[in-house]
Tab-separated table of C-alpha atoms and ligand atoms in Angstrom:
chain	number	residue	atom	x	y	z
A	65	UNK	CA	-153.146	262.104	80.676
A	66	UNK	CA	-155.257	264.621	79.125
A	67	UNK	CA	-158.378	266.006	81.047
A	68	UNK	CA	-160.588	268.987	80.937
A	69	UNK	CA	-159.513	272.310	82.440
A	70	UNK	CA	-161.659	274.211	84.901
A	71	UNK	CA	-160.837	277.471	86.511
A	72	UNK	CA	-161.507	278.057	89.971
A	73	UNK	CA	-163.582	281.005	89.469
A	74	UNK	CA	-165.665	279.320	86.729
A	75	UNK	CA	-169.483	278.983	86.823
A	76	UNK	CA	-169.194	275.717	85.303
A	77	UNK	CA	-166.842	274.658	87.545
A	78	UNK	CA	-169.464	272.488	90.019
A	79	UNK	CA	-171.297	271.422	87.036
A	80	UNK	CA	-167.697	269.771	84.957
A	81	UNK	CA	-166.512	268.024	88.108
A	82	UNK	CA	-168.311	264.801	87.647
A	83	UNK	CA	-166.925	264.744	84.142
A	84	UNK	CA	-163.758	265.323	85.191
A	85	UNK	CA	-163.760	262.956	88.214
A	86	UNK	CA	-165.040	260.192	85.859
A	87	UNK	CA	-161.998	261.057	83.530
A	88	UNK	CA	-159.461	260.492	86.065
A	89	UNK	CA	-161.273	257.075	87.497
A	90	UNK	CA	-158.047	256.159	84.990
A	91	UNK	CA	-155.162	258.193	86.292
A	92	UNK	CA	-152.811	257.529	89.347
A	93	UNK	CA	-152.761	259.632	92.214
A	94	UNK	CA	-149.880	261.709	90.720
A	95	UNK	CA	-151.566	262.471	87.779
A	96	UNK	CA	-154.740	263.627	89.775
A	97	UNK	CA	-152.737	265.526	91.809
A	98	UNK	CA	-150.703	266.941	88.935
A	99	UNK	CA	-154.334	268.197	87.495
A	100	UNK	CA	-155.608	269.445	90.765
A	101	UNK	CA	-152.264	271.905	91.459
A	102	UNK	CA	-152.578	272.796	87.963
A	103	UNK	CA	-156.518	274.328	88.105
A	104	UNK	CA	-156.772	275.091	91.668
A	105	UNK	CA	-154.102	277.911	93.776
A	106	UNK	CA	-154.829	277.305	97.089
A	107	UNK	CA	-154.577	273.805	98.194
A	108	UNK	CA	-154.576	271.919	101.524
A	109	UNK	CA	-154.300	268.562	103.120
A	110	UNK	CA	-156.862	267.441	105.771
A	111	UNK	CA	-153.730	264.701	107.124
A	112	UNK	CA	-155.116	262.035	110.509
A	113	UNK	CA	-151.180	261.357	110.508
A	114	UNK	CA	-152.599	258.057	110.416
A	115	UNK	CA	-150.705	256.655	107.061
A	116	UNK	CA	-148.392	259.157	105.233
A	117	UNK	CA	-148.428	257.961	101.633
A	118	UNK	CA	-150.428	260.959	100.371
A	119	UNK	CA	-148.827	263.250	102.607
A	120	UNK	CA	-145.307	261.976	100.729
A	121	UNK	CA	-146.944	262.741	97.086
A	122	UNK	CA	-148.141	266.336	98.186
A	123	UNK	CA	-145.002	267.279	99.746
A	124	UNK	CA	-142.902	266.299	96.660
A	125	UNK	CA	-145.743	267.805	94.522
A	126	UNK	CA	-145.795	271.070	96.663
A	127	UNK	CA	-143.359	270.867	99.471
A	128	UNK	CA	-145.188	273.738	101.377
A	129	UNK	CA	-148.959	272.341	101.242
A	130	UNK	CA	-150.643	273.142	103.939
A	131	UNK	CA	-151.265	270.226	105.799
A	132	UNK	CA	-154.510	270.579	108.599
A	133	UNK	CA	-154.515	268.386	111.156
A	134	UNK	CA	-157.924	268.174	113.625
A	135	UNK	CA	-156.943	268.475	116.893
A	136	UNK	CA	-159.774	266.837	119.000
A	137	UNK	CA	-158.143	266.418	121.835
A	138	UNK	CA	-158.714	262.793	122.114
A	139	UNK	CA	-155.700	261.398	119.965
A	140	UNK	CA	-153.728	258.769	121.460
A	141	UNK	CA	-150.321	260.196	122.800
A	142	UNK	CA	-149.019	257.990	120.163
A	143	UNK	CA	-150.520	260.030	117.196
A	144	UNK	CA	-149.623	263.586	119.015
A	145	UNK	CA	-146.009	261.836	118.947
A	146	UNK	CA	-146.135	260.325	115.534
A	147	UNK	CA	-147.333	263.910	114.042
A	148	UNK	CA	-144.397	266.035	115.764
A	149	UNK	CA	-141.793	263.673	114.799
A	150	UNK	CA	-142.581	264.155	111.013
A	151	UNK	CA	-143.131	267.573	111.218
A	152	UNK	CA	-139.933	268.527	112.273
A	153	UNK	CA	-138.254	265.163	109.899
A	154	UNK	CA	-139.948	266.416	106.859
A	155	UNK	CA	-140.485	270.419	108.039
A	156	UNK	CA	-144.163	270.359	107.260
A	157	UNK	CA	-146.234	273.100	107.016
A	158	UNK	CA	-148.872	271.961	110.067
A	159	UNK	CA	-152.171	273.757	110.050
A	160	UNK	CA	-153.246	272.454	113.796
A	161	UNK	CA	-157.117	273.558	114.593
A	162	UNK	CA	-158.458	273.367	117.813
A	163	UNK	CA	-162.348	272.032	118.981
A	164	UNK	CA	-164.686	275.395	119.719
A	165	UNK	CA	-164.993	276.610	123.081
A	166	UNK	CA	-167.747	274.777	123.904
A	167	UNK	CA	-167.106	271.460	123.106
A	168	UNK	CA	-166.891	269.482	126.417
A	169	UNK	CA	-170.212	270.310	126.835
A	170	UNK	CA	-171.012	266.964	124.488
A	171	UNK	CA	-169.476	263.734	125.010
A	172	UNK	CA	-167.784	261.669	122.661
A	173	UNK	CA	-170.154	259.828	120.240
A	174	UNK	CA	-173.031	262.561	120.384
A	175	UNK	CA	-172.999	264.142	116.990
A	176	UNK	CA	-172.048	267.277	118.325
A	177	UNK	CA	-169.086	266.379	119.803
A	178	UNK	CA	-167.532	265.896	116.350
A	179	UNK	CA	-169.399	268.142	115.104
A	180	UNK	CA	-167.513	271.120	117.287
A	181	UNK	CA	-164.123	269.125	117.318
A	182	UNK	CA	-163.729	267.975	113.584
A	183	UNK	CA	-166.330	269.684	111.195
A	184	UNK	CA	-166.513	273.303	112.664
A	185	UNK	CA	-162.620	273.825	113.073
A	186	UNK	CA	-162.214	272.093	109.531
A	187	UNK	CA	-164.744	274.461	107.837
A	188	UNK	CA	-162.856	277.289	109.552
A	189	UNK	CA	-159.543	276.028	108.574
A	190	UNK	CA	-161.083	275.215	104.649
A	191	UNK	CA	-162.325	278.799	104.311
A	192	UNK	CA	-158.715	279.574	102.965
A	193	UNK	CA	-158.402	277.414	100.601
A	194	UNK	CA	-159.818	276.469	96.722
A	195	UNK	CA	-159.502	272.515	96.957
A	196	UNK	CA	-158.735	270.080	99.994
A	197	UNK	CA	-156.895	266.956	99.684
A	198	UNK	CA	-158.004	263.335	101.682
A	199	UNK	CA	-156.793	260.295	101.787
A	200	UNK	CA	-159.923	259.023	101.563
A	201	UNK	CA	-160.438	255.271	99.721
A	202	UNK	CA	-163.154	253.552	98.690
A	203	UNK	CA	-162.675	249.972	100.373
A	204	UNK	CA	-162.420	251.834	103.679
A	205	UNK	CA	-165.851	251.289	104.181
A	206	UNK	CA	-169.260	250.765	102.635
A	207	UNK	CA	-169.998	254.154	103.180
A	208	UNK	CA	-167.583	255.360	100.944
A	209	UNK	CA	-167.534	253.536	98.150
A	210	UNK	CA	-169.133	255.593	95.688
A	211	UNK	CA	-166.456	258.273	96.419
A	212	UNK	CA	-165.923	260.549	93.553
A	213	UNK	CA	-162.189	261.439	92.907
A	214	UNK	CA	-163.242	264.634	92.259
A	215	UNK	CA	-166.083	266.848	93.550
A	216	UNK	CA	-167.568	269.813	94.315
A	217	UNK	CA	-167.684	269.858	98.640
A	218	UNK	CA	-171.365	271.200	99.619
A	219	UNK	CA	-170.301	271.107	103.366
A	220	UNK	CA	-167.569	272.956	103.245
A	221	UNK	CA	-168.191	275.092	99.721
A	222	UNK	CA	-164.846	274.245	97.830
A	223	UNK	CA	-163.503	271.324	95.729
A	224	UNK	CA	-162.866	268.070	97.111
A	225	UNK	CA	-160.024	265.479	95.607
A	226	UNK	CA	-159.798	261.607	96.764
A	227	UNK	CA	-156.311	260.985	94.944
A	228	UNK	CA	-155.932	257.840	96.817
A	229	UNK	CA	-159.749	256.494	96.007
A	230	UNK	CA	-159.433	253.695	93.806
A	231	UNK	CA	-156.452	252.758	95.905
A	232	UNK	CA	-156.567	249.444	98.147
A	233	UNK	CA	-154.866	248.750	101.641
A	234	UNK	CA	-152.196	246.735	99.846
A	235	UNK	CA	-151.446	249.774	97.708
A	236	UNK	CA	-150.579	251.971	100.509
A	237	UNK	CA	-148.519	249.723	102.287
A	238	UNK	CA	-146.636	248.745	99.195
A	239	UNK	CA	-145.895	252.734	98.674
A	240	UNK	CA	-145.179	252.622	102.290
A	241	UNK	CA	-142.785	250.258	102.239
A	242	UNK	CA	-141.087	250.928	98.954
A	243	UNK	CA	-140.652	255.014	99.981
A	244	UNK	CA	-139.326	253.831	103.448
A	245	UNK	CA	-141.792	256.249	105.184
A	246	UNK	CA	-142.545	255.473	109.094
A	247	UNK	CA	-145.893	254.025	109.876
A	248	UNK	CA	-148.073	254.816	112.662
A	249	UNK	CA	-146.586	253.227	116.184
A	250	UNK	CA	-149.872	251.336	116.851
A	251	UNK	CA	-150.281	249.939	113.631
A	252	UNK	CA	-147.561	247.678	114.861
A	253	UNK	CA	-149.975	247.267	117.842
A	254	UNK	CA	-152.946	245.675	115.592
A	255	UNK	CA	-154.769	248.613	115.654
A	256	UNK	CA	-156.069	250.023	111.855
A	257	UNK	CA	-158.064	253.013	111.602
A	258	UNK	CA	-157.035	255.230	114.635
A	259	UNK	CA	-159.440	258.292	115.203
A	260	UNK	CA	-160.003	259.334	118.991
A	261	UNK	CA	-158.695	256.922	121.337
A	262	UNK	CA	-161.841	256.479	123.356
A	263	UNK	CA	-163.958	254.967	120.599
A	264	UNK	CA	-160.832	253.527	118.713
A	265	UNK	CA	-159.960	249.557	119.027
A	266	UNK	CA	-158.276	247.056	117.002
A	267	UNK	CA	-160.398	245.463	114.339
A	268	UNK	CA	-161.219	241.984	114.324
A	269	UNK	CA	-159.465	239.864	111.894
A	270	UNK	CA	-160.744	240.188	108.118
A	271	UNK	CA	-163.105	242.880	108.986
A	272	UNK	CA	-162.833	246.487	107.233
A	273	UNK	CA	-160.106	248.633	108.626
A	274	UNK	CA	-163.010	251.187	110.082
A	275	UNK	CA	-164.755	248.570	112.110
A	276	UNK	CA	-162.615	249.133	115.298
A	277	UNK	CA	-164.138	253.197	115.089
A	278	UNK	CA	-166.894	254.004	117.207
A	279	UNK	CA	-167.629	250.749	118.130
A	280	UNK	CA	-171.094	249.723	119.845
A	281	UNK	CA	-172.801	252.750	118.194
A	282	UNK	CA	-174.101	253.041	114.442
A	283	UNK	CA	-171.781	255.749	113.819
A	284	UNK	CA	-169.861	255.136	111.315
A	285	UNK	CA	-168.162	258.357	110.111
A	286	UNK	CA	-167.366	262.007	111.663
A	287	UNK	CA	-169.201	264.677	109.194
A	288	UNK	CA	-166.112	265.450	107.440
A	289	UNK	CA	-167.168	263.195	104.185
A	290	UNK	CA	-170.617	263.571	104.162
A	291	UNK	CA	-170.315	266.830	101.384
B	150	SF4	S1	-164.381	260.695	117.586
B	150	SF4	FE1	-165.368	260.781	119.367
B	150	SF4	S2	-164.867	262.366	120.863
B	150	SF4	FE2	-164.003	262.165	118.520
B	150	SF4	S3	-164.512	264.344	117.616
B	150	SF4	FE3	-165.403	262.129	117.340
B	150	SF4	S4	-167.346	261.835	119.008
B	150	SF4	FE4	-165.466	263.376	119.645
């Protein structure tokens, strides 16, 4: 499909993205990825290593794309094992962040904990790139219903692309099965959206995937997708 070309150095970049995003509403994830890689020279993907559908698409399009993994030091051992296994199997170029030096002063669930273990480390990592991809889907949670496909990320100061914004959970499952891509080991144990171990539980039957995150608090997002 044809959409407008933008340049990462163009002063019109930010204002042009809303129109580009609107035109990409009918594009496939592969077409969205192709558009972004044709426009920007320093892409990166922030990956939680929960589902690897988008990672597989990106590595096929650009094999050495940097894959940022936010090591909060609170992940399930299964997540870290899956990260190591897939890094070796797919020869991934993983950029693994660490929390800020004072992170331990902030307990899990406080805004400053995610800030110091996810948001600030991601901000430092993204400073090297001009576009970042995420696997966010609109169906993930009500906070993501209006997520554009392409936008200017005010928080981190670069372009953000969500190629799977229009996908359903079934689309992801079908893609993983049809491409024979391994699933996070905790999916088979009833988990869905997987974050830090101490605040992730299995969602109730019929509840949205992210309902198993931060149970018992009113926290719904960690601050990465609020730009
Ligand atoms: S999910 Fe909890 S432990 Fe993990 S970074 Fe956020 S607040 Fe900290």
